[in-house]
GROMACS .gro file of C-alpha atoms in nm:
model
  309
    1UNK     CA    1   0.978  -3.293  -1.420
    2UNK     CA    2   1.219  -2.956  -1.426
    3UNK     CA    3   1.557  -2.993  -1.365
    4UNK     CA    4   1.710  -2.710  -1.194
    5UNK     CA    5   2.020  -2.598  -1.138
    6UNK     CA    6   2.179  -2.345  -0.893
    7UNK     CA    7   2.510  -2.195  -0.928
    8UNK     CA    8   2.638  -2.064  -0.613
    9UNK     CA    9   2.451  -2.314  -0.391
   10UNK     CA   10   2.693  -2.252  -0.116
   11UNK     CA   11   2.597  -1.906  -0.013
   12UNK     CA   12   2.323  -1.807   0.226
   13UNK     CA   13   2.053  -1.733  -0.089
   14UNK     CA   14   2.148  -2.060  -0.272
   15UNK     CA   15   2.070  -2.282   0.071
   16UNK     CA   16   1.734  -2.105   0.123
   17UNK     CA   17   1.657  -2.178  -0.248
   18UNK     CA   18   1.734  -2.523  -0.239
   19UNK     CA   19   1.572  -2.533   0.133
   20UNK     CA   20   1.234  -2.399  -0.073
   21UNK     CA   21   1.282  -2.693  -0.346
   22UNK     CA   22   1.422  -3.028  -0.154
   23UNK     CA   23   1.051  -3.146  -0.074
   24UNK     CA   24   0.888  -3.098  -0.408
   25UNK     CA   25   0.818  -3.390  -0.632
   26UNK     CA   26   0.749  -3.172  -0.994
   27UNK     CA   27   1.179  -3.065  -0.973
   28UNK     CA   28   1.504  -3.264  -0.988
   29UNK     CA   29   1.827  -3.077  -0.849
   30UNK     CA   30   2.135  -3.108  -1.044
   31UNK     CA   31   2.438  -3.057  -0.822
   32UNK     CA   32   2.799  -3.025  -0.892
   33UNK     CA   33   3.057  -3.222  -0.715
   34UNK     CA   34   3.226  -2.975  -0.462
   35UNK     CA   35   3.568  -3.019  -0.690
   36UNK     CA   36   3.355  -2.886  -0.977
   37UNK     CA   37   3.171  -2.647  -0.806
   38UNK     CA   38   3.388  -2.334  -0.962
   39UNK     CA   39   3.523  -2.512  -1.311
   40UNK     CA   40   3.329  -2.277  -1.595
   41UNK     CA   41   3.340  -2.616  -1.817
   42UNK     CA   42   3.102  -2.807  -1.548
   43UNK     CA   43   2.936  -2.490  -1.494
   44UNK     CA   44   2.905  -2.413  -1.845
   45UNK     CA   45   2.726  -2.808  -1.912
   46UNK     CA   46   2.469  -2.733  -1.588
   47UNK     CA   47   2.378  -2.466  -1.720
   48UNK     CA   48   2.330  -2.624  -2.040
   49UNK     CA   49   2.160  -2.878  -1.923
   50UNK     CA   50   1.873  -2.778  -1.721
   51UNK     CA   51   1.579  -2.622  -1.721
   52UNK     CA   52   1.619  -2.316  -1.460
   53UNK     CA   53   1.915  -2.183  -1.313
   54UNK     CA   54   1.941  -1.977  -1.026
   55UNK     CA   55   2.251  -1.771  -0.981
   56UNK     CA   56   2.347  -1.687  -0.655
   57UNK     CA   57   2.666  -1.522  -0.720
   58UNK     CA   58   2.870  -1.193  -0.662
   59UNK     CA   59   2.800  -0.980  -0.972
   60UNK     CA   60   3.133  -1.055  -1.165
   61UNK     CA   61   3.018  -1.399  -1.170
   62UNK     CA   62   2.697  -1.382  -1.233
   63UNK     CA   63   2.756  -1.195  -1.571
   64UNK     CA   64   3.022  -1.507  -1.657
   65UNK     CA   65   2.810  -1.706  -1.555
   66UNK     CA   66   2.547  -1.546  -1.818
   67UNK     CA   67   2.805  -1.569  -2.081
   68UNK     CA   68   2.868  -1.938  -2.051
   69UNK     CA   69   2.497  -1.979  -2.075
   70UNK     CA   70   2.460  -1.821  -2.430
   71UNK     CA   71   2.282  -2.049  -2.631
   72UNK     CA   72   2.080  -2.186  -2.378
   73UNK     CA   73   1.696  -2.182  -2.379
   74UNK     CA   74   1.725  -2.257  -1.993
   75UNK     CA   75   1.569  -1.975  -1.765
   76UNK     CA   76   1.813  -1.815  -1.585
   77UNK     CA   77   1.730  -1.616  -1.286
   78UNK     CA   78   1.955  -1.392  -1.154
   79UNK     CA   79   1.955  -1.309  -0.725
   80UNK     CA   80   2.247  -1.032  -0.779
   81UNK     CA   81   2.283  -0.716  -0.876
   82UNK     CA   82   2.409  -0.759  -1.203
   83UNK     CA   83   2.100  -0.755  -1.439
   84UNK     CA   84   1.862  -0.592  -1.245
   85UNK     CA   85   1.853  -0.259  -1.487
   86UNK     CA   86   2.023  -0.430  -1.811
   87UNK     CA   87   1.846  -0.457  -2.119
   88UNK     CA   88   1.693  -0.746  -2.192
   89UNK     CA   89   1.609  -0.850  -1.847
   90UNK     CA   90   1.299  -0.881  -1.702
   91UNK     CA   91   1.249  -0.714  -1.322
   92UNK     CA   92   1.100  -1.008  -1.083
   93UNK     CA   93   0.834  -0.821  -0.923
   94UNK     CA   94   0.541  -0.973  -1.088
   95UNK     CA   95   0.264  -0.825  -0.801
   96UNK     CA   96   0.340  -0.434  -0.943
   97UNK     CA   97   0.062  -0.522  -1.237
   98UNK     CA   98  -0.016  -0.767  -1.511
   99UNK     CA   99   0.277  -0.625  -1.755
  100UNK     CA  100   0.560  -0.731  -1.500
  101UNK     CA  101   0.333  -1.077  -1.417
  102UNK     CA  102   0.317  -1.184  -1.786
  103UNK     CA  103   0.675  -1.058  -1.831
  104UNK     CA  104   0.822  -1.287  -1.587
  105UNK     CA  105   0.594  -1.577  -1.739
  106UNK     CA  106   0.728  -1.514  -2.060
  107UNK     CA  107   1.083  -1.423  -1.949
  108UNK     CA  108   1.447  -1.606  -2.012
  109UNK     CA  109   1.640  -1.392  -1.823
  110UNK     CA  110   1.506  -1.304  -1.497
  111UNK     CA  111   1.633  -1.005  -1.248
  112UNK     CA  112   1.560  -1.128  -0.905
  113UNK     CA  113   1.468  -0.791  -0.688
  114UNK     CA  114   1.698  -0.661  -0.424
  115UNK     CA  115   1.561  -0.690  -0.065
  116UNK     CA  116   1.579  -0.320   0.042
  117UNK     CA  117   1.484  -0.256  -0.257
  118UNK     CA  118   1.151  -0.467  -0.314
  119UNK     CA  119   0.991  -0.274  -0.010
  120UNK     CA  120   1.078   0.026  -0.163
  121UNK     CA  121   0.948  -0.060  -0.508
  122UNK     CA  122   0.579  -0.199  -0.410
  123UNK     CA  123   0.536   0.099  -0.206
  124UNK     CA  124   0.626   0.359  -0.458
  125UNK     CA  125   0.555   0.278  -0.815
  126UNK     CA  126   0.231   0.214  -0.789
  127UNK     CA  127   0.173   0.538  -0.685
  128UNK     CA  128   0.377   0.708  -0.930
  129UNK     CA  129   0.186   0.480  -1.250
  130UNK     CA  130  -0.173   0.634  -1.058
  131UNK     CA  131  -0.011   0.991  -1.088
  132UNK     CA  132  -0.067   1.009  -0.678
  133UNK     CA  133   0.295   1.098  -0.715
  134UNK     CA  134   0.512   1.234  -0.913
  135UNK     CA  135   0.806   1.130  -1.049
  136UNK     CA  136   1.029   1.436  -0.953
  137UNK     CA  137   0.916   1.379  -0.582
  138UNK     CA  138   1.226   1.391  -0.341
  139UNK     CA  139   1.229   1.074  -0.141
  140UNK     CA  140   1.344   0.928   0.181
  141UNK     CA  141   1.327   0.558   0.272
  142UNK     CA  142   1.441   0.404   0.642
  143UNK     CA  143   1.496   0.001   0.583
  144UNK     CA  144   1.593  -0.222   0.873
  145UNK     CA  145   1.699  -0.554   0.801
  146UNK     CA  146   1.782  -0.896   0.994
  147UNK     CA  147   2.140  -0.950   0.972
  148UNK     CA  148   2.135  -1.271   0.757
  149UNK     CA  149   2.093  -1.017   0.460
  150UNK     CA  150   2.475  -0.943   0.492
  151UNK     CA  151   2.583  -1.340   0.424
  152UNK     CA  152   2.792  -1.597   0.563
  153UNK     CA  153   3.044  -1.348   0.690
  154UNK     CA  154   2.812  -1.103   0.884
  155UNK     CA  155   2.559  -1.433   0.988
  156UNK     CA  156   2.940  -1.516   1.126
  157UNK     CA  157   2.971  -1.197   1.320
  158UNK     CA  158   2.641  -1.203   1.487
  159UNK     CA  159   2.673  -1.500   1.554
  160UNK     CA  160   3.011  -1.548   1.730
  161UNK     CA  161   3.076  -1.632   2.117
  162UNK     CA  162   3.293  -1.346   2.143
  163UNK     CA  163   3.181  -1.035   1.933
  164UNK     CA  164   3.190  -0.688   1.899
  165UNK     CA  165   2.985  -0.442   2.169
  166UNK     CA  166   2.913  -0.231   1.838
  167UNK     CA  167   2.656  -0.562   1.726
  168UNK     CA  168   2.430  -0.523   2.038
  169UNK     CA  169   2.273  -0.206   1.879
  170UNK     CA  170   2.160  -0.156   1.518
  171UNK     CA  171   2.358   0.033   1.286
  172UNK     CA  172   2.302   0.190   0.989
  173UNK     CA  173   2.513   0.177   0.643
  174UNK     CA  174   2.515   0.276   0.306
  175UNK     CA  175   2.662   0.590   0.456
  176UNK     CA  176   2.773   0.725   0.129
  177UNK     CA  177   2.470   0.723  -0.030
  178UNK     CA  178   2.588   0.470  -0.304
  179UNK     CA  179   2.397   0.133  -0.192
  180UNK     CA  180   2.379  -0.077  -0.477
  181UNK     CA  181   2.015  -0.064  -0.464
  182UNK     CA  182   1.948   0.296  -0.523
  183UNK     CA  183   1.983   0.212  -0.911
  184UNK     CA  184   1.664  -0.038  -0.969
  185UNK     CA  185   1.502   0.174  -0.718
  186UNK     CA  186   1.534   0.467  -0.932
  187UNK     CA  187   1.451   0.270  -1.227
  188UNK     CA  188   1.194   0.058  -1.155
  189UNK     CA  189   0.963   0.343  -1.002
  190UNK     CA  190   1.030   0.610  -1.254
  191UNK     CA  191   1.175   0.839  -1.019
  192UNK     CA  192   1.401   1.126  -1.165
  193UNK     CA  193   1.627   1.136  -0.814
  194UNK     CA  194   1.697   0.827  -0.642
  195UNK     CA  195   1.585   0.845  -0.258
  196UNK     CA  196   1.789   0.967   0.037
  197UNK     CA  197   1.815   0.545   0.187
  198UNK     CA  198   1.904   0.456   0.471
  199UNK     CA  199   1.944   0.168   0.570
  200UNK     CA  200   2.018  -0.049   0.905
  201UNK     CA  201   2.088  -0.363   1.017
  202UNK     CA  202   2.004  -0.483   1.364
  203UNK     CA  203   2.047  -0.824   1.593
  204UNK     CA  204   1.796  -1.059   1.475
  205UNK     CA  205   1.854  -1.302   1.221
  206UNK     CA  206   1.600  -1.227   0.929
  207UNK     CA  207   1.306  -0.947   0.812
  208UNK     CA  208   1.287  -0.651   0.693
  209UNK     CA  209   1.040  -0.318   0.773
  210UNK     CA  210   1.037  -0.065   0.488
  211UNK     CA  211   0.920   0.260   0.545
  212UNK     CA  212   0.863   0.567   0.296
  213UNK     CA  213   0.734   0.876   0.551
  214UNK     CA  214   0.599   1.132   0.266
  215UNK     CA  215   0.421   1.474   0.356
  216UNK     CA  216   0.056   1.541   0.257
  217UNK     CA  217   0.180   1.788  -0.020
  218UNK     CA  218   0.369   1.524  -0.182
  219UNK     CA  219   0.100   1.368  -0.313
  220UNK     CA  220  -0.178   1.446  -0.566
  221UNK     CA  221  -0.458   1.247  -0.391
  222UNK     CA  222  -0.596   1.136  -0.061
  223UNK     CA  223  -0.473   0.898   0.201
  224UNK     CA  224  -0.734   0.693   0.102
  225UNK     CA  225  -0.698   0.667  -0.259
  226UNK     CA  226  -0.320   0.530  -0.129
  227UNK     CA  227  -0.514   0.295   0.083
  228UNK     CA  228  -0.777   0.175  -0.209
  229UNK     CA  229  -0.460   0.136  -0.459
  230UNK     CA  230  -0.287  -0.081  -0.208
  231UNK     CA  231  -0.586  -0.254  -0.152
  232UNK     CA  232  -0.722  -0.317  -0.519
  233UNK     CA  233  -0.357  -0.361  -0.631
  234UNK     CA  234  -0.183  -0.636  -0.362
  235UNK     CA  235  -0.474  -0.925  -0.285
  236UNK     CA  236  -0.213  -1.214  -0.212
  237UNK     CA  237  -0.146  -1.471  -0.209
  238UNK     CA  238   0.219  -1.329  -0.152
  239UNK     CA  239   0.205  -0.978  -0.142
  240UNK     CA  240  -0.134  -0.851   0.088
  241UNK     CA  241  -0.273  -0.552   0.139
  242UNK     CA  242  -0.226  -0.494   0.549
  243UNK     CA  243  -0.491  -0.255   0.704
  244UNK     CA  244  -0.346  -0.268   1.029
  245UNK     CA  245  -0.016  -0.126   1.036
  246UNK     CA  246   0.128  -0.290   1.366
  247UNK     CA  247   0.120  -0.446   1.716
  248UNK     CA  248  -0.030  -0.183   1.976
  249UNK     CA  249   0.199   0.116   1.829
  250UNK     CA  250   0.476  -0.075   1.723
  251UNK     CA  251   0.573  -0.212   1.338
  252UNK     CA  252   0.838  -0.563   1.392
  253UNK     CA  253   1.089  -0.601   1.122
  254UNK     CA  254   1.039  -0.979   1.203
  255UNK     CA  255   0.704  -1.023   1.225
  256UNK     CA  256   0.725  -1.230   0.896
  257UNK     CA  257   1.037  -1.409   0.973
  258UNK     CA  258   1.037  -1.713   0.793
  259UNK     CA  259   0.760  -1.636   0.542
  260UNK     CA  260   0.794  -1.550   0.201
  261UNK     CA  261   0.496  -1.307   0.153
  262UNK     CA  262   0.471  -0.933   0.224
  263UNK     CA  263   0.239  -0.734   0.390
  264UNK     CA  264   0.205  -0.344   0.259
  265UNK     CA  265   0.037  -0.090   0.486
  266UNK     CA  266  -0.040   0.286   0.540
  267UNK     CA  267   0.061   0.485   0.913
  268UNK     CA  268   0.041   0.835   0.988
  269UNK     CA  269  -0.158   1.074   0.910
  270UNK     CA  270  -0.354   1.355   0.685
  271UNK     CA  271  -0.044   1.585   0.729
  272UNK     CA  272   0.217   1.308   0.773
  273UNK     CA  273   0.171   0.955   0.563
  274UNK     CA  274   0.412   0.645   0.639
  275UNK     CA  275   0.426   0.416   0.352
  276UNK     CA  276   0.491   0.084   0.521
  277UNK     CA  277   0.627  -0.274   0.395
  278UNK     CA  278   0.776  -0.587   0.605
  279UNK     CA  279   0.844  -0.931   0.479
  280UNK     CA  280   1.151  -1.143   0.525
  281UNK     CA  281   1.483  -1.001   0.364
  282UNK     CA  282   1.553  -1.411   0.270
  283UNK     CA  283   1.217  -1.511   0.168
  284UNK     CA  284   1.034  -1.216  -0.030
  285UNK     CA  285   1.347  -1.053  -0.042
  286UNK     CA  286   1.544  -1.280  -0.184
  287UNK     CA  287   1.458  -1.681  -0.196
  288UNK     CA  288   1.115  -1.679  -0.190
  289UNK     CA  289   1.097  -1.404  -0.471
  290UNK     CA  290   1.355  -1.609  -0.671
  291UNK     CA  291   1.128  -1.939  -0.671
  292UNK     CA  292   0.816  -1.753  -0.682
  293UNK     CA  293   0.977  -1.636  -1.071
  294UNK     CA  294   1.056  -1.963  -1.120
  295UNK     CA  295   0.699  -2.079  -1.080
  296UNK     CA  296   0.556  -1.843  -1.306
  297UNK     CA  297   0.852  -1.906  -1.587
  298UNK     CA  298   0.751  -2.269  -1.535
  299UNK     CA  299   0.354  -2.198  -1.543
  300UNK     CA  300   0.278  -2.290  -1.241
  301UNK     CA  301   0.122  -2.135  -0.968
  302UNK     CA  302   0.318  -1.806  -0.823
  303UNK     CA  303   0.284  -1.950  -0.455
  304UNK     CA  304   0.409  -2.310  -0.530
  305UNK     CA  305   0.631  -2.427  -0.248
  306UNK     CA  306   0.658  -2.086  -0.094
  307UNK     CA  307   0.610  -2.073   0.291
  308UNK     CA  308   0.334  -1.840   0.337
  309UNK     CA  309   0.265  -1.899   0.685
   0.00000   0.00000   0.00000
């Protein structure tokens, strides 16, 4: 039996972690009183006393949160942005190949993946560690997201009786090209310039469609060796390999709302190739990705408790 704590159990990631772990038996979650909820000492002894922490925190207190942890052998995985390029701490992404697996297995300190970002990632550094691409290529990536991704407050937006006209269409942010994203993405692919990203939120509550368009000189291969990579590289259970990129023309952010796996896929054409990724910006995104570390940390089975569909 693991006992698991998660700090910052109130927000939107926390209740879809603890959503993912109420019905198993192999766990036991330790909960702070709602007085104690932001007292570092009680933090500081849950964290000290459990197996696994999740922190689902803004980034200033996720790294306090890290500090009052020191001396801990608990795993700590972090959903923020915080660690996600520090030393020491080990990118959640285990599908991208064995060295990231047996890292997270191994791992203390454990960088839970952004969810823009994650599309971005299993779409691109593959290709870069095959040399189909190179690292100096100049990228763009389009992202649209469900609007749970923003948190309570935007959920609360979309959500009210009365809101604004301007939420009936989608919109796109990160308008000054300074998402906190672009860094891992950078970093985690190899890339010497981050992408041009842009990414939009629209009205329905959770998923995410990730697309990379990329023009046939880009690349230093075929279509089809993009296709076999994808294919040899992403056989499930929670990231696939999707031959069919989408429903009579069309490619649903939310066509894995709910789920916690991933499907990649390939569009276009020999002159102009769409690199193509959907899953649910909660599940694989966020949650899902978070337990599915925790189950590797733990030795267990990547997929345990995840909703796969």
């Amino acid at each position: 039996m693991y006992t698991i704590f998660i700090d910052g159990s109130a927000g939107t990631t926390g209740l879809q972690i603890r959503q993912r772990l109420a019905e198993r038996t192999d766990i036991t979650l330790l909960a702070l009183p709602e007085e104690a909820r932001k007292d570092p000492q009680a933090r500081r002894e849950a964290l000290h006393g459990c197996d696994v922490a999740f922190l689902c925190l803004p980034d200033a207190a996720a790294r306090e949160a890290v500090a009052l942890a020191e001396g801990t052998d608990a795993v700590i995985l972090d959903a923020s942005t915080a660690h996600r390029t520090a030393p020491g701490w080990v990118y959640g992404f285990p599908e991208l190949g064995p060295g990231f697996a047996e890292q997270v297995r191994a791992g203390k300190r454990i960088a839970v993946p952004g969810c823009h970002a994650s599309g971005f990632i299993a779409l691109v550094q593959p290709l870069i560690r095959a040399g189909l691409l190179g690292k100096d290529a100049l990228l763009t990536c389009h992202s649209v997201t469900g609007y749970s991704g923003g948190g309570k407050s935007m959920i609360a937006q979309y959500e009210a009786q009365e809101r604004s006209r301007l939420l009936d269409a989608p919109r796109q942010y990160g308008l000054s090209q300074t998402h906190k994203h672009l860094p891992e993405m950078q970093a985690v692919t190899g890339l010497k310039n981050a992408p041009v990203f842009c990414p939009i939120v629209a009205d329905f509550y959770s998923g995410m469609a990730v697309t990379v368009p990329l023009f046939r000189n880009q690349l230093r291969g075929t279509l089809e060796d993009v296709r076999q990579l994808y294919a040899s590289l992403y056989t499930g259970p929670v990231v696939c390999w999707q031959p069919e990129t989408g429903e009579e023309g069309f490619f649903s952010a939310a066509a894995l709302s709910g789920l916690d796996r991933m499907e990649v896929s390939v569009g276009g054409n020999e002159d102009r190739i769409l690199l193509m990724a959907r899953y649910d910006n909660l599940g694989k995104g966020a949650s899902g990705a978070a337990v599915e570390c925790m189950n590797l940390a733990l030795g267990l089975a990547p997929q345990t408790g995840l909703r796969l569909g």
